Short mmCIF file of C-alpha atoms and ligand atoms in Angstrom, two decimals:
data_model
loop_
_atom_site.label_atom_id
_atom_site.label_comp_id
_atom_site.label_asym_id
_atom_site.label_seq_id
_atom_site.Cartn_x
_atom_site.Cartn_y
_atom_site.Cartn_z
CA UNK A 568 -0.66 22.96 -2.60
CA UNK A 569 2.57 22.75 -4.08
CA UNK A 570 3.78 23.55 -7.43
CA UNK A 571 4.81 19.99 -9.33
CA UNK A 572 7.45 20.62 -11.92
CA UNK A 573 6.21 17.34 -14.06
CA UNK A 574 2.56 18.10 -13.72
CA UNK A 575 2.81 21.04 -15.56
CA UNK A 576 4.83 20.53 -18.22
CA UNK A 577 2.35 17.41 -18.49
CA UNK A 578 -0.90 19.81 -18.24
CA UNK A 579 1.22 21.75 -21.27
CA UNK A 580 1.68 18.72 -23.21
CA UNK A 581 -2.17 17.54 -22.62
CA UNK A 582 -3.83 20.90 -23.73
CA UNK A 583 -1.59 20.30 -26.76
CA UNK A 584 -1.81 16.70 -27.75
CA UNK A 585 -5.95 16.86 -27.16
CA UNK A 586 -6.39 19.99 -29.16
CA UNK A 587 -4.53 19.48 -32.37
CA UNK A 588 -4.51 16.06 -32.42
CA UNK A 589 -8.09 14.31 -33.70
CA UNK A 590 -8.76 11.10 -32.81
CA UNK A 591 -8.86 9.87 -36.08
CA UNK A 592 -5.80 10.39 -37.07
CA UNK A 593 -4.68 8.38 -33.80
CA UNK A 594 -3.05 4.97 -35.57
CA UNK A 595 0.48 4.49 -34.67
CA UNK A 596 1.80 4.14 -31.24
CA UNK A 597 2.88 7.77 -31.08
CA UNK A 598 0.04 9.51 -31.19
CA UNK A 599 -2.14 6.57 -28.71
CA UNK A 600 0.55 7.60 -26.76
CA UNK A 601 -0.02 11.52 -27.11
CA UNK A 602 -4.04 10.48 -26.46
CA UNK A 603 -3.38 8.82 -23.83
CA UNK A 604 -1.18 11.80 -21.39
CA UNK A 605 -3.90 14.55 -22.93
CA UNK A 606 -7.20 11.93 -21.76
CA UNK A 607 -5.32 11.38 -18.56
CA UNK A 608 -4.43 15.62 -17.70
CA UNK A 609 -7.25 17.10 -19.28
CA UNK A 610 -10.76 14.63 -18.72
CA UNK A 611 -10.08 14.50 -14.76
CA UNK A 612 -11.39 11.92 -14.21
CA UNK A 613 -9.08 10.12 -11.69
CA UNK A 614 -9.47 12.79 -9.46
CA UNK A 615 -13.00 12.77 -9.94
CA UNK A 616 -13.31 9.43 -8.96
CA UNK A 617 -10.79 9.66 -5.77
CA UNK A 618 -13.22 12.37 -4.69
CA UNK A 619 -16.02 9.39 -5.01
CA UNK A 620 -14.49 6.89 -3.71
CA UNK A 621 -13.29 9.26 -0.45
CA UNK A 622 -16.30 11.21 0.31
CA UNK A 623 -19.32 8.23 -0.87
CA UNK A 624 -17.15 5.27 0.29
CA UNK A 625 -14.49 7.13 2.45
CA UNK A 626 -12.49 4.71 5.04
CA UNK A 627 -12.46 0.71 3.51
CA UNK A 628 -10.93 -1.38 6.10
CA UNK A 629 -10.82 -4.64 5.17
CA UNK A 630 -14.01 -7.32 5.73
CA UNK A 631 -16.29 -4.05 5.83
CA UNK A 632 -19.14 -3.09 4.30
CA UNK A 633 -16.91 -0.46 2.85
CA UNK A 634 -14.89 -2.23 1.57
CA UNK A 635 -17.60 -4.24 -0.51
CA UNK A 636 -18.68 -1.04 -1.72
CA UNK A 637 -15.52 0.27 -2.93
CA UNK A 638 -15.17 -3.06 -4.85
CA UNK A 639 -19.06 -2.32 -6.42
CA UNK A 640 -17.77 1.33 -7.04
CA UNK A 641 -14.72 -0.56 -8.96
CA UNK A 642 -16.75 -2.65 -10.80
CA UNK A 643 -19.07 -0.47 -12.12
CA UNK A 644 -16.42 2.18 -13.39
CA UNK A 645 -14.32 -0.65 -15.08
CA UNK A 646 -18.12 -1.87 -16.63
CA UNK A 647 -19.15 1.69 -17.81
CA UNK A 648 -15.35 1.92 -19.16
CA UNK A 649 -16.35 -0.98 -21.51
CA UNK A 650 -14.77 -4.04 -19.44
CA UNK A 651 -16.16 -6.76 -18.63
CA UNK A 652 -15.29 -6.96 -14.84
CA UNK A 653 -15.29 -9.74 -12.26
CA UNK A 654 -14.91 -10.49 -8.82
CA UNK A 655 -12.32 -13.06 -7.45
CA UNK A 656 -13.13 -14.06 -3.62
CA UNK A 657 -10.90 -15.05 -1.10
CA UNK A 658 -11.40 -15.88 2.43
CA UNK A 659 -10.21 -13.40 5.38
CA UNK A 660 -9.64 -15.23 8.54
CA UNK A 661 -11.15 -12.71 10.66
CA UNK A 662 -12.50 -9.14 10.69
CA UNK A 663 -11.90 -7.01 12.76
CA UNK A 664 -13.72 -3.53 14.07
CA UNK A 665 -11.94 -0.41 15.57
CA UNK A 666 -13.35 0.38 18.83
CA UNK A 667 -13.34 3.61 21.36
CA UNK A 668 -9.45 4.02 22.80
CA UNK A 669 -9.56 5.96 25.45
CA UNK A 670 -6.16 6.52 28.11
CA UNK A 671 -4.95 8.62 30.86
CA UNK A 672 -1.62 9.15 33.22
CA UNK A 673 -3.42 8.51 36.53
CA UNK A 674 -0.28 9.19 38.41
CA UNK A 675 2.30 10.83 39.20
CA UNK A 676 0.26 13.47 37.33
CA UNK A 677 -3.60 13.36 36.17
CA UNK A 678 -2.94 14.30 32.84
CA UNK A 679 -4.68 12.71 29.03
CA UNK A 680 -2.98 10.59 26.59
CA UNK A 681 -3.53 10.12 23.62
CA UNK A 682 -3.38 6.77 22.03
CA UNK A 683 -5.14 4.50 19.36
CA UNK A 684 -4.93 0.68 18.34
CA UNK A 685 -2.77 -0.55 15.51
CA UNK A 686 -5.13 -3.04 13.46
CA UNK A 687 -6.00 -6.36 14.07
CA UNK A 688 -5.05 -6.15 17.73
CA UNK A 689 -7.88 -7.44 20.96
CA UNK A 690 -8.92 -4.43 22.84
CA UNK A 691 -8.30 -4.20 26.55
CA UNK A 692 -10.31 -6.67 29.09
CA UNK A 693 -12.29 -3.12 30.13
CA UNK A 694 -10.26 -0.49 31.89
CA UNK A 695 -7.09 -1.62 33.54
CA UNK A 696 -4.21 0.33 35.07
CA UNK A 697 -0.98 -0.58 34.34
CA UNK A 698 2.97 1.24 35.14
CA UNK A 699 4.86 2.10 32.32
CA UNK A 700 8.05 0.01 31.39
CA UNK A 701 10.36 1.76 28.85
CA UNK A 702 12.09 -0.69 26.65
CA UNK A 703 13.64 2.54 24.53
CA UNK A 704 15.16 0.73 21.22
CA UNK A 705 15.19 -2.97 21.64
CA UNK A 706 15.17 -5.09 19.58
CA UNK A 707 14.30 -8.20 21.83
CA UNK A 708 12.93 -8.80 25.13
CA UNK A 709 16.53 -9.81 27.13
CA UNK A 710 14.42 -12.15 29.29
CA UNK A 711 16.69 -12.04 32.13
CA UNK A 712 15.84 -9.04 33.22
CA UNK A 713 13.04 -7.72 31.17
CA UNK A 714 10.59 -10.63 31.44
CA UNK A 715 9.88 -10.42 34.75
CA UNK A 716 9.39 -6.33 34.75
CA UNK A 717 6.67 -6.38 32.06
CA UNK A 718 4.51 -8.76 33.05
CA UNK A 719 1.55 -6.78 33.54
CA UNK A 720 3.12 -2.96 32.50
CA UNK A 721 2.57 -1.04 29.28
CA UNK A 722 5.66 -1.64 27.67
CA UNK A 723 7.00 1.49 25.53
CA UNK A 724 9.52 0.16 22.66
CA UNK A 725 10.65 2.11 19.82
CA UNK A 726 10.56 -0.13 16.41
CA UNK A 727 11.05 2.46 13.70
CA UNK A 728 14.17 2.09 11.58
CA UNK A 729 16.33 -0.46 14.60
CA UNK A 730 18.82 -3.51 13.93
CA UNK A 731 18.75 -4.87 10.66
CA UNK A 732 15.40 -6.44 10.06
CA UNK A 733 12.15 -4.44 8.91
CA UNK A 734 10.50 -3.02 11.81
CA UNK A 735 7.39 -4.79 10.54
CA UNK A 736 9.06 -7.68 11.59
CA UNK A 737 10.93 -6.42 14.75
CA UNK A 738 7.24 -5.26 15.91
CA UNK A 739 5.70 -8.80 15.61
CA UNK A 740 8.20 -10.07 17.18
CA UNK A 741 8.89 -7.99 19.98
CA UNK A 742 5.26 -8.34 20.67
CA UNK A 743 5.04 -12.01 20.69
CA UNK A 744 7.49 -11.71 23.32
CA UNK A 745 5.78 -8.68 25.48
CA UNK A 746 2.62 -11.11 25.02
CA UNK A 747 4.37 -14.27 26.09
CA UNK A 748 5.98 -12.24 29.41
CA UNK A 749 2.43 -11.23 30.60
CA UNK A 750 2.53 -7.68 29.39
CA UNK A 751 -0.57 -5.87 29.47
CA UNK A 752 -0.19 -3.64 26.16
CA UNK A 753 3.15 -2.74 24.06
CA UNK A 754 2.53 1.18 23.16
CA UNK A 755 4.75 2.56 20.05
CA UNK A 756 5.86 5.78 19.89
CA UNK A 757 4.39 7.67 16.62
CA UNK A 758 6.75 8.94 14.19
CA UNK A 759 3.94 11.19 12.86
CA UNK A 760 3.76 14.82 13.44
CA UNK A 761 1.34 17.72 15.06
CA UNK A 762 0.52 14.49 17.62
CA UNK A 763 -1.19 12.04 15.16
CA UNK A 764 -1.73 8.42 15.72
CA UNK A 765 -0.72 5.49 13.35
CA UNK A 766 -1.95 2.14 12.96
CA UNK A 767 -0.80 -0.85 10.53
CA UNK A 768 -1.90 -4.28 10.23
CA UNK A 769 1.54 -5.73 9.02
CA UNK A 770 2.22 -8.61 11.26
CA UNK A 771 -0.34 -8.51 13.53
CA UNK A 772 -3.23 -10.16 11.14
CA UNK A 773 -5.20 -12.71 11.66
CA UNK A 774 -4.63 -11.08 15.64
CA UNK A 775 -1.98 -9.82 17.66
CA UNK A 776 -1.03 -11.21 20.90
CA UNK A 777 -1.93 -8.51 22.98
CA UNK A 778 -3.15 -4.50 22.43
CA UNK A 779 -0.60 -2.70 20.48
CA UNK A 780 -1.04 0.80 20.26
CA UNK A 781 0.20 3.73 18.76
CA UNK A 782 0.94 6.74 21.54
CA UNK A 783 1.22 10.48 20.08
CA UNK A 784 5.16 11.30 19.95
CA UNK A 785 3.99 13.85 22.11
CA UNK A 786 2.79 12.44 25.07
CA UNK A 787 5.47 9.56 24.52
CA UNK A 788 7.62 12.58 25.60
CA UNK A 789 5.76 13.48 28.38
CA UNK A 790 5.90 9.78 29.84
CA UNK A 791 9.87 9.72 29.34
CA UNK A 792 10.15 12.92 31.04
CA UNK A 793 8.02 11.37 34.26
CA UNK A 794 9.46 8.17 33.76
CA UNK A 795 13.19 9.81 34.23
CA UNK A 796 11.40 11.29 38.12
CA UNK A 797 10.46 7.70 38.69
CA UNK A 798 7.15 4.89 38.11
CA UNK A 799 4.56 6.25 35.97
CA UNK A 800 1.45 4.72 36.04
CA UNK A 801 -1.58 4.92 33.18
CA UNK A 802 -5.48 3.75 32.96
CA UNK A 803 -6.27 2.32 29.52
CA UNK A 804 -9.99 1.45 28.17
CA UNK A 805 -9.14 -0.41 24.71
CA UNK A 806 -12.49 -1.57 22.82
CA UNK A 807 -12.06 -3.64 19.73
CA UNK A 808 -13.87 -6.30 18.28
CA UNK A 809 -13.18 -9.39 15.78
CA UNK A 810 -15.36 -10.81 14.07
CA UNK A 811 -15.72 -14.78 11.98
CA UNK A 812 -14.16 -15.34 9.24
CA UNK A 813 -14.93 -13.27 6.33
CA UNK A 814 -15.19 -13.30 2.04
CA UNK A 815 -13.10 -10.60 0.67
CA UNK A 816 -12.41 -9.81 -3.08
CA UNK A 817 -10.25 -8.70 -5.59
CA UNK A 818 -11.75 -7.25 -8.74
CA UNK A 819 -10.35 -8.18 -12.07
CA UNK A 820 -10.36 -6.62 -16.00
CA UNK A 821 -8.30 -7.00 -19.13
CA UNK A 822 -8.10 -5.47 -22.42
CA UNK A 823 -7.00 -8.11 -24.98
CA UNK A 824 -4.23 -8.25 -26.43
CA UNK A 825 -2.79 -9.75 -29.70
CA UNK A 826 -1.45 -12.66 -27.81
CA UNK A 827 -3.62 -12.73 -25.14
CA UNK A 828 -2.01 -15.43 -22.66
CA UNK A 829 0.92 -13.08 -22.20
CA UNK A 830 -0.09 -10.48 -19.87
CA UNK A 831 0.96 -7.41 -18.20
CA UNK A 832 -0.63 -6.59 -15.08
CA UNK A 833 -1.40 -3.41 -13.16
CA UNK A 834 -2.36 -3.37 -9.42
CA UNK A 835 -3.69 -1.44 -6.82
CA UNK A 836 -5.13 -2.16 -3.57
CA UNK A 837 -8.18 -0.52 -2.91
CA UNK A 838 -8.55 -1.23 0.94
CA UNK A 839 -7.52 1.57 3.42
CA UNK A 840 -6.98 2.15 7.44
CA UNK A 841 -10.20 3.87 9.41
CA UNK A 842 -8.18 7.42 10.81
CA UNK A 843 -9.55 9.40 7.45
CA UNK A 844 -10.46 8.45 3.98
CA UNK A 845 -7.25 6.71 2.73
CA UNK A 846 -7.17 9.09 0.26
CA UNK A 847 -3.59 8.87 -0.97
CA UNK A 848 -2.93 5.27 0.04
CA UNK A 849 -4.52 3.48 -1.64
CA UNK A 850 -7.36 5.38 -3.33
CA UNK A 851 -4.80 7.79 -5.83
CA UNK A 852 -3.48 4.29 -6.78
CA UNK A 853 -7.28 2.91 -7.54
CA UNK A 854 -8.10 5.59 -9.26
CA UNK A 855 -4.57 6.24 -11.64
CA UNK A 856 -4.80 2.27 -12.43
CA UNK A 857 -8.68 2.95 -13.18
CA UNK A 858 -8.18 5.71 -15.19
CA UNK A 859 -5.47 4.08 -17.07
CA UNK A 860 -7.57 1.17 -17.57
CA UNK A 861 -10.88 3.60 -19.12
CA UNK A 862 -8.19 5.34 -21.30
CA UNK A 863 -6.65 2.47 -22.75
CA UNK A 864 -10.00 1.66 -24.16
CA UNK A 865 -11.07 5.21 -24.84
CA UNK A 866 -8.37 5.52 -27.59
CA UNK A 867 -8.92 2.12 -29.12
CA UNK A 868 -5.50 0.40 -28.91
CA UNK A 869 -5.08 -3.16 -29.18
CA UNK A 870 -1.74 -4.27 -26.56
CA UNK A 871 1.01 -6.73 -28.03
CA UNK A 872 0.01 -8.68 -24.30
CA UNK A 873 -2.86 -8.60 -22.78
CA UNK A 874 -2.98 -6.09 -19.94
CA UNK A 875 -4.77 -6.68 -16.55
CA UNK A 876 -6.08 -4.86 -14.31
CA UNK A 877 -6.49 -6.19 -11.08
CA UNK A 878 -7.52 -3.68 -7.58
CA UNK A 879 -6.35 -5.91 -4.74
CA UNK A 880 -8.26 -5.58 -0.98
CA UNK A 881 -6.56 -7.37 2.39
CA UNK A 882 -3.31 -5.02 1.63
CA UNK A 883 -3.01 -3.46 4.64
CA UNK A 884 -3.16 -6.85 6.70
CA UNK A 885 -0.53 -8.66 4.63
CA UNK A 886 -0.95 -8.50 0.76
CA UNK A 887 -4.14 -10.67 1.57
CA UNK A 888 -5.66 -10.14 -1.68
CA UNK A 889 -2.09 -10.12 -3.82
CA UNK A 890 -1.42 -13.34 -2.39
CA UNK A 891 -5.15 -14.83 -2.80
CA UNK A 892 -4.50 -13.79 -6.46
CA UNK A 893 -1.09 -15.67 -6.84
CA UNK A 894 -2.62 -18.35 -5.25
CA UNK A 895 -5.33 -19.19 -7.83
CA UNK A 896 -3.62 -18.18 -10.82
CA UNK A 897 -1.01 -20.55 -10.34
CA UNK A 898 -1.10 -22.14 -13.99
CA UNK A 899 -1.06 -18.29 -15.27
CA UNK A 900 1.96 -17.28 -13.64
CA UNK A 901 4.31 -17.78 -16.16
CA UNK A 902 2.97 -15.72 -18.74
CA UNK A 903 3.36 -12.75 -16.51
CA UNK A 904 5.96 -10.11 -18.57
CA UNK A 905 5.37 -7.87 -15.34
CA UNK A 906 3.41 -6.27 -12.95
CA UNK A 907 3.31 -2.89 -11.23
CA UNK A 908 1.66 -1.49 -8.86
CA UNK A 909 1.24 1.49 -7.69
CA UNK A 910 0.70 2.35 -4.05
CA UNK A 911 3.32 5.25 -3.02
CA UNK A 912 0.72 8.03 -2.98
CA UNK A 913 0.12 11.07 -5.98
CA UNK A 914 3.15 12.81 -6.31
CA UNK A 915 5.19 13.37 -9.69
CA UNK A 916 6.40 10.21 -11.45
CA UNK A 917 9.56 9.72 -11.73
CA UNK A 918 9.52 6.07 -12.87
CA UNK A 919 9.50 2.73 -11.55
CA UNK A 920 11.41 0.63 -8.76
CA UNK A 921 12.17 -2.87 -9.52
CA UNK A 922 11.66 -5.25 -6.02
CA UNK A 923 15.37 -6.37 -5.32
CA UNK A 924 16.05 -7.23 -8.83
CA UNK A 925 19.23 -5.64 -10.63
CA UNK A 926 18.90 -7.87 -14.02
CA UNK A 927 15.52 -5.96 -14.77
CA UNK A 928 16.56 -2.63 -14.72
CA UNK A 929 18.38 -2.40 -17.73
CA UNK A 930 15.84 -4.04 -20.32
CA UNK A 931 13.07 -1.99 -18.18
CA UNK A 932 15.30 1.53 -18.56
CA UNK A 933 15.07 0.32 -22.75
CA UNK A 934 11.62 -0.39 -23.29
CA UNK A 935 10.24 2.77 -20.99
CA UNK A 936 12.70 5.02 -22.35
CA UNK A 937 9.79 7.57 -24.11
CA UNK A 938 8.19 8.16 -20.72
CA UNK A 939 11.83 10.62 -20.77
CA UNK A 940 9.63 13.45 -22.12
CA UNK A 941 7.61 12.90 -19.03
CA UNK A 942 10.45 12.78 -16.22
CA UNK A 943 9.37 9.43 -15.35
CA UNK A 944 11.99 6.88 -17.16
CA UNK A 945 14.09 6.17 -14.48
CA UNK A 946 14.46 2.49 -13.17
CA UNK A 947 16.02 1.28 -10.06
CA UNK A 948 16.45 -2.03 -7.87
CA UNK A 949 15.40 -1.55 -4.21
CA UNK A 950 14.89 -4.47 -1.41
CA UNK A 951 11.50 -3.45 -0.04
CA UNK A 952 8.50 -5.56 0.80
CA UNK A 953 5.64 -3.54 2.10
CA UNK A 954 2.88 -3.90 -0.77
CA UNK A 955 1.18 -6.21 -2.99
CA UNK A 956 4.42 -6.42 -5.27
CA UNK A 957 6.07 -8.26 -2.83
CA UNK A 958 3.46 -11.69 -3.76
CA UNK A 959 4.41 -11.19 -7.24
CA UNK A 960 8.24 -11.21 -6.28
CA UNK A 961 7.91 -13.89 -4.42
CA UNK A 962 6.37 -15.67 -7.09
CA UNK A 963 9.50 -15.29 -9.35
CA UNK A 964 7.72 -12.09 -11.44
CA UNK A 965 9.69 -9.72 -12.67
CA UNK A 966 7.57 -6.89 -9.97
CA UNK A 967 7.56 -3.07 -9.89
CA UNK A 968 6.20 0.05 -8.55
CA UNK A 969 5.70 3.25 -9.62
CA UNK A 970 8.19 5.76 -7.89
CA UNK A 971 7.36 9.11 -6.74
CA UNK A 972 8.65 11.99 -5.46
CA UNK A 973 8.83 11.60 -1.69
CA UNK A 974 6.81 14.49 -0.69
CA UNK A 975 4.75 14.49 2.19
CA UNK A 976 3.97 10.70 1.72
CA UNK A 977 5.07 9.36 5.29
CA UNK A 978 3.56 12.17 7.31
CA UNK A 979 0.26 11.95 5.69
CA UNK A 980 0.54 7.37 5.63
CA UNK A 981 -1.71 5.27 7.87
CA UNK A 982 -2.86 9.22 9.95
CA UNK A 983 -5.85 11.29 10.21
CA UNK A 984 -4.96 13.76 7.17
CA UNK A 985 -4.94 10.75 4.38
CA UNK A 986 -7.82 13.19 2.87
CA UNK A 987 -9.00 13.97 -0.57
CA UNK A 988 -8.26 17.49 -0.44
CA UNK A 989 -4.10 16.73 -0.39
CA UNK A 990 -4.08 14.74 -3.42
CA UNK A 991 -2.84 17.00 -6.00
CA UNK A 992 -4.75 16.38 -9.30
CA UNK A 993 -2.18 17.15 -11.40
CA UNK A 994 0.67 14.81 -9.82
CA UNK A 995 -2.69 11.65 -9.66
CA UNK A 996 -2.85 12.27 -13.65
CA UNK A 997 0.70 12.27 -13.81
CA UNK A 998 0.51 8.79 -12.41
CA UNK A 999 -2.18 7.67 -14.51
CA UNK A 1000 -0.22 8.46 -17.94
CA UNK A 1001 2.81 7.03 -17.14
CA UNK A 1002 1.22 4.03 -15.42
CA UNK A 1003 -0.76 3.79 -18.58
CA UNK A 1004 2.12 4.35 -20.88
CA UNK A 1005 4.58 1.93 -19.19
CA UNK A 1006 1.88 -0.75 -19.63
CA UNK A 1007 1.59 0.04 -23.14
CA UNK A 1008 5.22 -0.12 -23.78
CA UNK A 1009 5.84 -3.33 -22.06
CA UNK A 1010 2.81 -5.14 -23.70
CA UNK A 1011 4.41 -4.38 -26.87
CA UNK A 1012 8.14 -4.64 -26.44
CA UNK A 1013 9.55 -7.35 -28.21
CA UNK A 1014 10.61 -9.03 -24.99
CA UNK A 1015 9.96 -9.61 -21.59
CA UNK A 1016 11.78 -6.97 -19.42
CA UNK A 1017 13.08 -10.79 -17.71
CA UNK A 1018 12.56 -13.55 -16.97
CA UNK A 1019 10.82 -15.36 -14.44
CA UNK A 1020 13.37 -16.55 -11.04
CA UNK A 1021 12.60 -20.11 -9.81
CA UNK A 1022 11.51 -20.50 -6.21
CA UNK A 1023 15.27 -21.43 -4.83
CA UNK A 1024 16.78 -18.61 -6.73
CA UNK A 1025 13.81 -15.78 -4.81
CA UNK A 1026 14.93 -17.28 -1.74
CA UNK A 1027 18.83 -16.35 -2.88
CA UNK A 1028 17.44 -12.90 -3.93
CA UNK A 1029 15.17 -12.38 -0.52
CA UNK A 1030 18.39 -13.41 1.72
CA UNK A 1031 20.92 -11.54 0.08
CA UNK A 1032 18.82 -8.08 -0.13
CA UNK A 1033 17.77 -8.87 3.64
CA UNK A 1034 13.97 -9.60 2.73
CA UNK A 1035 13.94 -13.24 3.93
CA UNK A 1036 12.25 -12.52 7.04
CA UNK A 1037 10.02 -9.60 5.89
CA UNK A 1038 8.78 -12.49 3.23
CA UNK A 1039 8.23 -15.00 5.73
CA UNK A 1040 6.34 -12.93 7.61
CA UNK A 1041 4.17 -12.30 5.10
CA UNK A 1042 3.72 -15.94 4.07
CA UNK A 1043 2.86 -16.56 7.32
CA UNK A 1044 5.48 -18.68 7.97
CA UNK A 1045 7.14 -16.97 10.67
CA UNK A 1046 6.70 -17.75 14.64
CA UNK A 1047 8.33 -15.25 16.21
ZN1 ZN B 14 -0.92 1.19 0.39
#
């Protein structure tokens, strides 16, 4: 585990603030604020509930069992925490169920592969053969000549970080097309290392057009090397299921505030992919939001705004949940000062992104500037689209995220190693007092860090920072 520069100086400031500080003496702002970083470093209880959540519940894929019991798990902590919890349901079009994966080169060389599904794809119809058709970067099936030499290959395309669109969106579509020309599976190199899988659900829910799997950067090497000696051919035995259609939930608490319609909300999804426990995305997010949420009421403070706290499932197939929430709070909207979320794994804070807007970041920078002694003040614009702050955005909400150090985020994201034991404790209560914090602050700012965009002027924004399709795609608007 690595030394975290903030974490300790926070740990310092904890052992301080909870020792010589009484809670009784805890009335103005400054020292609910000192309460609130010693609760969150020195009770541990976010990691104590990651390590619940992980090894009781462990993977929560969407429409699962799991996932209903994360939600209970949810519940109950926000209940015992002195909220007075509910569930909101939404409908999800259809589950869907991981299945065995099994692959081999069958010729010119007997030799494994190693291979698994991206989510929300159909398995194979039982084993099949099929050659190998290297598409390298493309970015679109040229159907001249391409069309008619997948139809019934394993076509090999690299999406990660090609042309100018999100891959998310470059892999939907490329697929549509690979699925249109007959192809029998599209198989996408892994960026991941020591050989592990990824999968994703972005794009392909409620079901992709044909299997898409993820093959080991590895072996993908191995097939390019054959593929350079000439026609490559592999077996694949792909067994995945879907399911009906589905309830799902979000799960929903707020601690009053002196005007309670305005409200500032915090967000975390609480779904996960099926490789490992989905440890760091997105149960470090559950359980920093959580935490904040137990603290808030621990030390007694009454918010300007009302702040919400709302653990979103149906991420990881779309901001299902995020957008299920939009979608019946439609009259509440408006009163929304902000929202954050966070979902980039436990690592040190150093403060929060703003989705594509530039006009927040000043007022933001203002009202957060005490989280300075913590490291985590800064404030920046950046167009991505890739978690449940993206519905909020969309929705003309000023939307943010908590940003992290990078660390090693992307390796661990979507693969077998999202495990409890990599969270660092000290970075997850890190998060959880400057999540906390920046809520507090913002609840009682004297104004809104901005204001809300109408629907033509997010459509300006989305184009201009090169999110229109990514949005789209996630409105499901998009026919690729
Ligand atoms: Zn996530």
């Amino acid at each position: 585990m690595r030394w975290k520069g903030n974490s300790r100086v926070l740990l310092m400031a904890a052992i301080v603030f909870v020792f010589l500080i009484p809670p009784a003496t805890a009335q103005d702002h400054d020292e609910a604020g000192a309460r609130i970083v010693g609760h969150a470093a020195a009770d541990g209880w976010s990691a104590a509930f990651l390590e619940k959540l992980c090894d009781s519940v462990g993977a929560r894929v969407t429409g699962t069992p799991q996932s209903q019991a994360a939600a209970e798990l949810i519940f109950k902590a926000l209940r015992d925490a002195g909220y007075q919890p509910r569930f909101e349901e939404y409908e999800l079009k259809t589950a869907w169920r991981r299945g065995a994966a099994a692959a081999r080169i069958v010729s010119p060389v007997d030799a494994p592969l190693l291979l698994g599904s991206y989510g929300w794809a159909p398995g194979t119809p039982g084993q099949i053969e099929a050659v190998v058709v290297d598409l390298g970067r493309a970015t679109a099936l040229n159907r001249s000549q391409d069309a008619a030499s997948v139809k019934g290959a394993a076509v090999l395309v690299d999406v990660n970080a090609i042309g100018t669109e999100p891959s998310q969106v470059v892999r939907a579509a490329i697929a549509q097309q690979l699925a249109r020309a007959g192809a029998a599976a599209m198989l996408i190199p892994s960026d991941k290392p020591h050989r592990m899988l990824y999968t994703s659900g972005y794009g392909f829910y409620p079901r992709a057009p044909l299997p898409i799997l993820s093959v080991a950067m590895e072996d993908t090497l191995l097939l390019r090397r054959l593929l350079a000696k000439g026609a490559v051919k592999i077996s694949l035995d792909v067994r995945n299921n879907f399911g009906p259609a589905a309830r799902e939930r979000n799960v929903v608490a707020e601690l009053v505030g002196k005007n309670p319609k305005e409200l500032v909300i915090l967000g975390a999804h609480f779904d996960s992919w099926d490789y490992a426990q989905g440890a760091n995305d997105n149960g470090a997010g559950v359980a920093a939001i959580l935490d904040a949420a137990r603290i808030l009421k621990l030390v007694g403070t009454r918010p300007g705004s009302t702040i919400r706290f709302v653990f979103f499932s149906g991420e990881e197939q779309g901001n299902l949940g995020s957008q299920a929430y939009i979608s019946s709070h439609g009259d509440e909207i408006a009163a929304i000062w902000a929202f954050i979320i966070v979902d980039s794994g436990a690592e040190t804070p150093l403060g929060f992104i703003s989705i594509a807007r530039e006009d927040v970041v000043a007022p933001l920078r203002k009202t957060l500037q005490p989280l300075a002694t913590l490291g985590a003040e800064k404030v920046r614009a950046e167009a991505v689209m890739d978690s449940d702050d993206a519905a909020f955005a969309m929705a003309g909400v000023p939307a943010f995220r908590l940003d992290v150090e990078a660390g090693d985020y992307e390796d661990r994201h979507h693969t077998i190693v999202d495990t409890f034991e990599r969270v660092d404790p000290r970075a997850l209560a890190a998060n959880t007092a400057v999540t906390a914090l920046a809520a507090l602050l913002i609840a009682n700012a004297p104004e809104r860090p901005g204001r809300h965009l109408s629907s033509a002027e997010v459509a300006e924004l989305l184009k201009k920072t090169g999110l229109e399709s990514a949005s789209q795609m996630l409105a499901g608007e998009r026919n690729p």
